[in-house]
Structures are given as C-alpha cells and as structure tokens.
GROMACS .gro file of C-alpha atoms in nm:
model
  336
    1MET     CA    1   2.866  -3.961  -5.941
    2THR     CA    2   2.852  -3.592  -6.041
    3ALA     CA    3   2.476  -3.618  -6.071
    4ARG     CA    4   2.458  -3.774  -5.726
    5PHE     CA    5   2.666  -3.485  -5.580
    6GLY     CA    6   2.433  -3.243  -5.759
    7ARG     CA    7   2.126  -3.398  -5.602
    8LEU     CA    8   2.298  -3.409  -5.260
    9GLY     CA    9   2.400  -3.045  -5.292
   10ARG     CA   10   2.045  -2.940  -5.378
   11LEU     CA   11   1.915  -3.145  -5.080
   12LEU     CA   12   2.164  -2.983  -4.841
   13ALA     CA   13   2.075  -2.639  -4.973
   14LEU     CA   14   1.705  -2.713  -4.923
   15LEU     CA   15   1.769  -2.830  -4.564
   16ALA     CA   16   1.971  -2.514  -4.495
   17LEU     CA   17   1.688  -2.297  -4.627
   18LEU     CA   18   1.438  -2.484  -4.408
   19ALA     CA   19   1.663  -2.435  -4.104
   20LEU     CA   20   1.691  -2.063  -4.177
   21ALA     CA   21   1.315  -2.040  -4.218
   22ALA     CA   22   1.261  -2.216  -3.887
   23ALA     CA   23   1.508  -1.986  -3.714
   24GLY     CA   24   1.338  -1.686  -3.871
   25ALA     CA   25   0.999  -1.807  -3.755
   26ALA     CA   26   1.131  -1.855  -3.402
   27PHE     CA   27   1.282  -1.505  -3.406
   28CYS     CA   28   0.955  -1.358  -3.535
   29TYR     CA   29   0.760  -1.540  -3.262
   30ALA     CA   30   0.996  -1.407  -2.996
   31ALA     CA   31   0.965  -1.055  -3.139
   32VAL     CA   32   0.586  -1.078  -3.148
   33ARG     CA   33   0.585  -1.217  -2.790
   34PHE     CA   34   0.804  -0.930  -2.669
   35ALA     CA   35   0.588  -0.676  -2.849
   36ASP     CA   36   0.279  -0.830  -2.691
   37LEU     CA   37   0.429  -0.800  -2.341
   38SER     CA   38   0.556  -0.447  -2.392
   39GLY     CA   39   0.245  -0.304  -2.556
   40GLY     CA   40   0.416  -0.289  -2.895
   41ASN     CA   41   0.638   0.010  -2.808
   42GLY     CA   42   0.928  -0.164  -2.635
   43LYS     CA   43   0.832  -0.029  -2.292
   44PRO     CA   44   0.774  -0.261  -1.997
   45ARG     CA   45   0.407  -0.287  -1.894
   46ILE     CA   46   0.334  -0.271  -1.522
   47THR     CA   47  -0.003  -0.307  -1.351
   48VAL     CA   48  -0.032  -0.125  -1.017
   49ILE     CA   49  -0.319  -0.244  -0.797
   50ILE     CA   50  -0.396  -0.025  -0.496
   51LYS     CA   51  -0.639  -0.079  -0.207
   52GLU     CA   52  -0.897   0.181  -0.305
   53SER     CA   53  -0.937   0.429  -0.586
   54LYS     CA   54  -1.185   0.691  -0.467
   55SER     CA   55  -1.148   0.890  -0.148
   56MET     CA   56  -0.826   0.853   0.051
   57GLU     CA   57  -0.551   1.105  -0.022
   58PHE     CA   58  -0.290   0.841   0.067
   59TRP     CA   59  -0.362   0.644  -0.250
   60GLN     CA   60  -0.372   0.955  -0.470
   61VAL     CA   61  -0.020   1.040  -0.352
   62PHE     CA   62   0.089   0.677  -0.397
   63ALA     CA   63  -0.039   0.684  -0.758
   64ASP     CA   64   0.150   1.010  -0.823
   65GLY     CA   65   0.471   0.842  -0.709
   66ALA     CA   66   0.405   0.547  -0.941
   67GLU     CA   67   0.337   0.777  -1.238
   68THR     CA   68   0.656   0.975  -1.169
   69ALA     CA   69   0.865   0.657  -1.168
   70ALA     CA   70   0.694   0.537  -1.489
   71LYS     CA   71   0.803   0.854  -1.668
   72GLU     CA   72   1.155   0.836  -1.531
   73PHE     CA   73   1.208   0.468  -1.617
   74ASP     CA   74   1.013   0.478  -1.946
   75ALA     CA   75   0.744   0.228  -1.846
   76ASP     CA   76   0.375   0.201  -1.931
   77ILE     CA   77   0.163   0.161  -1.617
   78GLU     CA   78  -0.202   0.130  -1.528
   79VAL     CA   79  -0.316   0.211  -1.175
   80ILE     CA   80  -0.636   0.033  -1.068
   81GLY     CA   81  -0.812  -0.051  -0.744
   82PRO     CA   82  -1.153  -0.124  -0.593
   83GLU     CA   83  -1.374   0.164  -0.486
   84LYS     CA   84  -1.348   0.067  -0.120
   85GLU     CA   85  -1.076  -0.100   0.081
   86THR     CA   86  -1.327  -0.360   0.201
   87ASP     CA   87  -1.387  -0.483  -0.156
   88ILE     CA   88  -1.141  -0.769  -0.118
   89ASP     CA   89  -1.321  -0.990  -0.373
   90GLU     CA   90  -1.300  -0.712  -0.630
   91GLN     CA   91  -0.927  -0.669  -0.574
   92ILE     CA   92  -0.877  -1.045  -0.609
   93ALA     CA   93  -1.067  -1.035  -0.941
   94MET     CA   94  -0.850  -0.741  -1.054
   95MET     CA   95  -0.537  -0.934  -0.966
   96GLU     CA   96  -0.652  -1.244  -1.155
   97ALA     CA   97  -0.748  -1.034  -1.459
   98ALA     CA   98  -0.409  -0.862  -1.449
   99VAL     CA   99  -0.229  -1.199  -1.451
  100ALA     CA  100  -0.439  -1.304  -1.751
  101ARG     CA  101  -0.327  -0.990  -1.940
  102LYS     CA  102   0.036  -1.092  -1.878
  103PRO     CA  103   0.203  -0.760  -1.795
  104ASP     CA  104   0.578  -0.758  -1.737
  105ALA     CA  105   0.527  -0.699  -1.362
  106ILE     CA  106   0.258  -0.630  -1.103
  107VAL     CA  107   0.277  -0.395  -0.803
  108LEU     CA  108   0.016  -0.484  -0.540
  109ALA     CA  109  -0.102  -0.323  -0.215
  110ALA     CA  110  -0.300  -0.613  -0.071
  111THR     CA  111  -0.634  -0.564   0.104
  112ASP     CA  112  -0.602  -0.897   0.285
  113PHE     CA  113  -0.299  -1.080   0.423
  114ASN     CA  114  -0.423  -1.431   0.332
  115ARG     CA  115  -0.692  -1.408   0.066
  116LEU     CA  116  -0.466  -1.256  -0.203
  117VAL     CA  117  -0.220  -1.546  -0.175
  118PRO     CA  118  -0.376  -1.772  -0.447
  119ALA     CA  119  -0.379  -1.484  -0.698
  120ALA     CA  120  -0.017  -1.410  -0.609
  121ARG     CA  121   0.069  -1.774  -0.682
  122GLN     CA  122  -0.093  -1.735  -1.024
  123ALA     CA  123   0.143  -1.446  -1.097
  124GLY     CA  124   0.440  -1.651  -0.980
  125ASP     CA  125   0.338  -1.950  -1.192
  126ALA     CA  126   0.304  -1.721  -1.495
  127GLY     CA  127   0.655  -1.584  -1.439
  128ILE     CA  128   0.529  -1.232  -1.365
  129PRO     CA  129   0.741  -1.051  -1.102
  130LEU     CA  130   0.521  -0.938  -0.811
  131ILE     CA  131   0.619  -0.640  -0.598
  132MET     CA  132   0.424  -0.568  -0.279
  133ALA     CA  133   0.380  -0.211  -0.157
  134ASP     CA  134   0.225  -0.080   0.168
  135SER     CA  135   0.060  -0.412   0.265
  136GLY     CA  136   0.209  -0.756   0.227
  137ILE     CA  137   0.069  -1.108   0.199
  138ASN     CA  138   0.135  -1.443   0.363
  139SER     CA  139   0.356  -1.573   0.081
  140ASP     CA  140   0.716  -1.581  -0.041
  141VAL     CA  141   0.610  -1.526  -0.406
  142PRO     CA  142   0.672  -1.146  -0.406
  143LYS     CA  143   1.018  -1.035  -0.512
  144SER     CA  144   1.016  -0.733  -0.281
  145PHE     CA  145   0.809  -0.566  -0.009
  146ILE     CA  146   0.810  -0.184   0.008
  147ALA     CA  147   0.642  -0.028   0.310
  148THR     CA  148   0.656   0.145   0.642
  149ASP     CA  149   0.778  -0.074   0.927
  150ASN     CA  150   0.427  -0.079   1.069
  151VAL     CA  151   0.512  -0.250   1.398
  152ALA     CA  152   0.770   0.021   1.469
  153ALA     CA  153   0.524   0.292   1.359
  154GLY     CA  154   0.258   0.145   1.589
  155GLU     CA  155   0.506   0.151   1.876
  156LYS     CA  156   0.580   0.517   1.804
  157ILE     CA  157   0.217   0.621   1.819
  158GLY     CA  158   0.154   0.394   2.120
  159GLY     CA  159   0.445   0.565   2.294
  160LEU     CA  160   0.295   0.907   2.227
  161MET     CA  161  -0.038   0.798   2.375
  162ALA     CA  162   0.146   0.663   2.680
  163GLU     CA  163   0.314   1.005   2.718
  164GLU     CA  164  -0.022   1.183   2.693
  165LEU     CA  165  -0.158   0.963   2.974
  166ALA     CA  166   0.159   0.967   3.184
  167GLY     CA  167   0.081   0.953   3.554
  168ARG     CA  168  -0.294   0.924   3.489
  169GLY     CA  169  -0.349   0.607   3.291
  170GLY     CA  170  -0.703   0.534   3.182
  171LYS     CA  171  -0.905   0.361   2.915
  172VAL     CA  172  -0.791   0.365   2.552
  173ALA     CA  173  -0.974   0.245   2.238
  174ILE     CA  174  -0.800   0.136   1.918
  175ILE     CA  175  -0.997   0.222   1.604
  176SER     CA  176  -0.868   0.022   1.311
  177TYR     CA  177  -0.985  -0.020   0.951
  178VAL     CA  178  -1.010  -0.348   0.755
  179GLN     CA  179  -0.958  -0.657   0.970
  180TRP     CA  180  -0.687  -0.900   0.853
  181THR     CA  181  -0.503  -0.637   0.648
  182ALA     CA  182  -0.131  -0.680   0.712
  183THR     CA  183  -0.075  -0.313   0.793
  184GLN     CA  184  -0.348  -0.298   1.057
  185LEU     CA  185  -0.229  -0.622   1.216
  186ASP     CA  186   0.124  -0.485   1.248
  187ARG     CA  187   0.019  -0.138   1.365
  188GLU     CA  188  -0.212  -0.279   1.629
  189ARG     CA  189   0.064  -0.512   1.748
  190GLY     CA  190   0.301  -0.214   1.783
  191VAL     CA  191   0.044  -0.007   1.974
  192ARG     CA  192  -0.035  -0.297   2.208
  193ASN     CA  193   0.335  -0.370   2.264
  194VAL     CA  194   0.363  -0.030   2.428
  195LEU     CA  195   0.025   0.033   2.589
  196GLU     CA  196  -0.012  -0.313   2.743
  197ALA     CA  197   0.320  -0.252   2.918
  198THR     CA  198   0.219   0.096   3.040
  199PRO     CA  199   0.099   0.097   3.403
  200GLY     CA  200  -0.258   0.216   3.451
  201VAL     CA  201  -0.359   0.193   3.083
  202GLU     CA  202  -0.652  -0.031   2.990
  203ILE     CA  203  -0.727  -0.108   2.623
  204VAL     CA  204  -1.106  -0.143   2.598
  205GLY     CA  205  -1.084  -0.309   2.255
  206THR     CA  206  -1.007  -0.279   1.885
  207PHE     CA  207  -1.294  -0.156   1.667
  208TYR     CA  208  -1.304  -0.181   1.288
  209SER     CA  209  -1.425   0.111   1.075
  210ASP     CA  210  -1.369  -0.073   0.742
  211GLY     CA  211  -1.177   0.238   0.636
  212ILE     CA  212  -1.501   0.442   0.630
  213GLU     CA  213  -1.478   0.779   0.802
  214ARG     CA  214  -1.850   0.798   0.883
  215LYS     CA  215  -1.841   0.456   1.047
  216ALA     CA  216  -1.540   0.559   1.259
  217TYR     CA  217  -1.727   0.878   1.357
  218GLU     CA  218  -2.038   0.691   1.474
  219MET     CA  219  -1.826   0.426   1.645
  220THR     CA  220  -1.653   0.698   1.847
  221LEU     CA  221  -1.980   0.853   1.961
  222GLU     CA  222  -2.093   0.508   2.082
  223LEU     CA  223  -1.763   0.456   2.266
  224LEU     CA  224  -1.804   0.791   2.444
  225LYS     CA  225  -2.146   0.677   2.566
  226GLU     CA  226  -2.030   0.330   2.672
  227HIS     CA  227  -1.709   0.459   2.833
  228PRO     CA  228  -1.766   0.813   2.965
  229ASP     CA  229  -1.427   0.787   3.136
  230LEU     CA  230  -1.244   0.713   2.806
  231LYS     CA  231  -0.905   0.887   2.805
  232GLY     CA  232  -0.761   0.810   2.463
  233ILE     CA  233  -0.820   0.689   2.107
  234VAL     CA  234  -0.558   0.551   1.870
  235GLY     CA  235  -0.661   0.563   1.501
  236LEU     CA  236  -0.473   0.328   1.270
  237ASN     CA  237  -0.532   0.497   0.932
  238GLU     CA  238  -0.668   0.818   0.778
  239ALA     CA  239  -1.040   0.738   0.802
  240SER     CA  240  -0.998   0.585   1.148
  241SER     CA  241  -0.829   0.903   1.270
  242VAL     CA  242  -1.040   1.171   1.099
  243GLY     CA  243  -1.374   1.011   1.197
  244PRO     CA  244  -1.289   1.002   1.569
  245GLY     CA  245  -1.144   1.353   1.552
  246LYS     CA  246  -1.466   1.497   1.415
  247ALA     CA  247  -1.670   1.299   1.669
  248LEU     CA  248  -1.461   1.427   1.962
  249ARG     CA  249  -1.497   1.783   1.835
  250ASP     CA  250  -1.874   1.754   1.787
  251ALA     CA  251  -1.920   1.586   2.127
  252GLY     CA  252  -1.718   1.850   2.310
  253ALA     CA  253  -1.463   1.588   2.415
  254ALA     CA  254  -1.161   1.726   2.225
  255GLY     CA  255  -0.860   1.756   2.452
  256ARG     CA  256  -1.025   1.560   2.733
  257VAL     CA  257  -0.996   1.245   2.520
  258LYS     CA  258  -0.652   1.232   2.361
  259LEU     CA  259  -0.631   1.130   1.995
  260VAL     CA  260  -0.329   1.002   1.805
  261GLY     CA  261  -0.345   0.857   1.455
  262PHE     CA  262  -0.193   0.773   1.118
  263ASP     CA  263  -0.152   0.954   0.784
  264SER     CA  264  -0.162   1.316   0.676
  265SER     CA  265  -0.481   1.425   0.500
  266ILE     CA  266  -0.591   1.789   0.498
  267GLU     CA  267  -0.855   1.701   0.757
  268GLU     CA  268  -0.587   1.560   0.987
  269VAL     CA  269  -0.378   1.875   0.949
  270LYS     CA  270  -0.682   2.077   1.061
  271LEU     CA  271  -0.735   1.848   1.359
  272LEU     CA  272  -0.371   1.896   1.462
  273GLU     CA  273  -0.397   2.273   1.429
  274GLU     CA  274  -0.715   2.276   1.639
  275GLY     CA  275  -0.560   2.059   1.910
  276VAL     CA  276  -0.820   1.786   1.860
  277MET     CA  277  -0.548   1.544   1.748
  278GLN     CA  278  -0.226   1.534   1.949
  279ALA     CA  279  -0.006   1.349   1.697
  280THR     CA  280  -0.010   1.151   1.375
  281VAL     CA  281   0.237   0.911   1.215
  282VAL     CA  282   0.301   1.024   0.858
  283GLN     CA  283   0.414   0.766   0.604
  284ARG     CA  284   0.569   0.831   0.264
  285PRO     CA  285   0.311   0.707   0.010
  286PHE     CA  286   0.478   0.894  -0.279
  287ASN     CA  287   0.799   0.703  -0.209
  288MET     CA  288   0.607   0.374  -0.189
  289GLY     CA  289   0.449   0.425  -0.531
  290TYR     CA  290   0.774   0.547  -0.686
  291LEU     CA  291   0.985   0.264  -0.545
  292GLY     CA  292   0.716   0.008  -0.634
  293VAL     CA  293   0.746   0.089  -1.005
  294LYS     CA  294   1.124   0.138  -0.993
  295THR     CA  295   1.171  -0.202  -0.827
  296ALA     CA  296   0.933  -0.365  -1.077
  297VAL     CA  297   1.143  -0.229  -1.366
  298GLN     CA  298   1.458  -0.364  -1.203
  299ALA     CA  299   1.297  -0.707  -1.158
  300ILE     CA  300   1.186  -0.709  -1.524
  301ARG     CA  301   1.547  -0.644  -1.625
  302GLY     CA  302   1.658  -0.943  -1.420
  303GLU     CA  303   1.836  -0.732  -1.159
  304LYS     CA  304   1.850  -0.844  -0.797
  305VAL     CA  305   1.608  -0.639  -0.585
  306PRO     CA  306   1.596  -0.596  -0.205
  307ARG     CA  307   1.354  -0.830  -0.027
  308VAL     CA  308   1.239  -0.546   0.202
  309ILE     CA  309   1.252  -0.168   0.157
  310ASP     CA  310   1.150   0.042   0.459
  311THR     CA  311   1.014   0.380   0.345
  312GLY     CA  312   1.009   0.515   0.699
  313ALA     CA  313   0.757   0.716   0.902
  314VAL     CA  314   0.767   1.045   1.092
  315VAL     CA  315   0.571   1.154   1.400
  316ILE     CA  316   0.402   1.492   1.344
  317THR     CA  317   0.267   1.703   1.630
  318LYS     CA  318   0.135   2.058   1.653
  319ALA     CA  319   0.477   2.159   1.783
  320ASN     CA  320   0.675   2.034   1.479
  321MET     CA  321   0.419   2.044   1.196
  322TYR     CA  322   0.546   2.378   1.062
  323GLU     CA  323   0.905   2.263   1.013
  324ASP     CA  324   1.007   2.264   0.646
  325GLU     CA  325   1.067   1.890   0.613
  326ASN     CA  326   0.739   1.807   0.784
  327GLN     CA  327   0.548   2.053   0.567
  328LYS     CA  328   0.668   1.858   0.263
  329LEU     CA  329   0.523   1.540   0.414
  330LEU     CA  330   0.194   1.703   0.512
  331PHE     CA  331   0.144   1.872   0.174
  332PRO     CA  332   0.280   1.631  -0.090
  333PHE     CA  333   0.276   1.693  -0.462
  334VAL     CA  334  -0.062   1.550  -0.572
  335GLY     CA  335  -0.232   1.525  -0.911
  336GLU     CA  336  -0.013   1.764  -1.109
   0.00000   0.00000   0.00000
C-alpha cells in the first residue's frame, strides 16, 4: 500500500509539473504576443494613414499633431500616405498591409467614402481598433470619427459667398478635389444648402481638381472663358482654393470674381492679404492628428471613446486674419 501511495504521489507530482509547464508556456506565448504587438518595448504601436504625403501643408500639420500625441502618450507611430490624394488604390494597399502587420490601432484619413470599407472590415475582423480622422467611411467599424463638421463648414463658406453677392446674385462655380471623398461630399452639400436657397444665385456646376493646384488653375481659366459673367468661386480645399486664386490674379479677374475657400496655407494667406480671396474656412489639422493618436491609445487601453469628435472650424477674412487667435491657426507649429 505504501508503495502504491509512493507511485501515486510521484504521478501527481509529475502532473503538477506538467501543468506548471503548460501554464508557463501559455504565459510566455502571451508575453511574446504582447511584445510583438508593442514592438518589443511595451509601447503601443499605431499606424497613421493620411491622404497624401508630399505637398499639402494640411497633412504636414496633421502629422505634427500625431507625433506630439505619440510623445505625450508614449506610443510608437508611423505616419504613411500615398503621394497624391487621388491614389486611392495605393491607400487601400497601405491599409491592408497595415492590418497584416497587426499594430495595436490604426488612424485613417480615408481618400474614398466607400472603397476603403473592405479594408476597414479587415481591421475590425483582426480586432484592431480603427480611428477615422478628417474623412470618414461608409461603415460602423471605426471606433471614433475626428473631424470638422464639414456640412456646417460648407454652410459657413456658402453664407459668406451669399453675402459677397448680396443684392446682385450671379453665377458661382464650386471647385472641389477628389470625387466621392466624404469631406468634399459634405462640404459641397453645405455650400449648396445655402447658395441654392439664395435668390439670384446660379451654381454652374461642381468641378474636380483631384487636389492638384495646377489642374484647379487651368480649370478656372476655362471657366472664365466659358462664363465671362462668372461672379464667384467656392474652393473646397487648399489646392482647389489656391489654384483659382492664382488664375484670377493672372487673368485680371481678382475682386470682380469673388473667391472663398478652405484651409490655411501660406499661399492662401497671401491671397487674403492681396484681396484675391475674400475668406477661407480654417480647420484644425494639428488637433485632428493629436486627437487621432490620443483616441487610439484610449481605445487600445479598452477605454470608451466618443463616437464623434468635432474639431471645429473658423472663418478667416482679411479683416480678422491679424487677430492673435487667428494668427495661431494661420501659422501653426510645423516640422519642429
């Protein structure tokens, strides 16, 4: 009987050791998995995918905001994007590659409202929190959407154009950027909400520059030929405001044709100072980038995050552009 207890004791001890080994292996796997997700240094890894990486100041300021938040919240981030905003296929490929790398979260400014949806689903299926910034998608996968209220911003700039044409009316052209981008759809809707209800105003059409300043410039020169009685142009982003401004100046039509737009590049500041542009709606791209990364970190931690965060927008004119608060918006902290 003693011998039997001895054998039983040794068997139980062996089973206990095997259980401990299994638990240890599971712990090691979890530790390795966590290290893989966090880059091996315990920091959350976040991929930030913007609309374009080369020319527009808006995205440089956005990236600065993201980098600032990464330092503050001790996260590792990579900021990537296609060369041009029209490279939707390239952004989709970047999104799919990011999901395959399995970061802890992704912040995305979508170049297309519908075409990024399948890639977003991939992120959701992989359990990767997705935060949208600037431009949303037609999906409920994202945890949060951080942006300007673009319909309201469009209504603001449409209202300013209506004021410029008060009592006169006339033809107005809308120069947009990439068709089917959520931001342009909402901005155009806001502009049309106001101008279509303004007596005497006729919208001659919406024209797409693909976010290319030169294309917007040439488009404006053609519009001036086709509609010599054109009274106003509404530009819906930086390139679609600067291009028309330069075209109006070169054609000698500045002031005669009123121009209102979006964003706050150095070129737009010059156009305001010269009186070529009457007003611009300035967003807060630094805040978008900062809040995108901050919200991603909160989602990684399992915290509840707001479904929508409105970063606001301010109308800048020649009359108020020198006010201290507006100077901060026009000359943000970039690249330092």
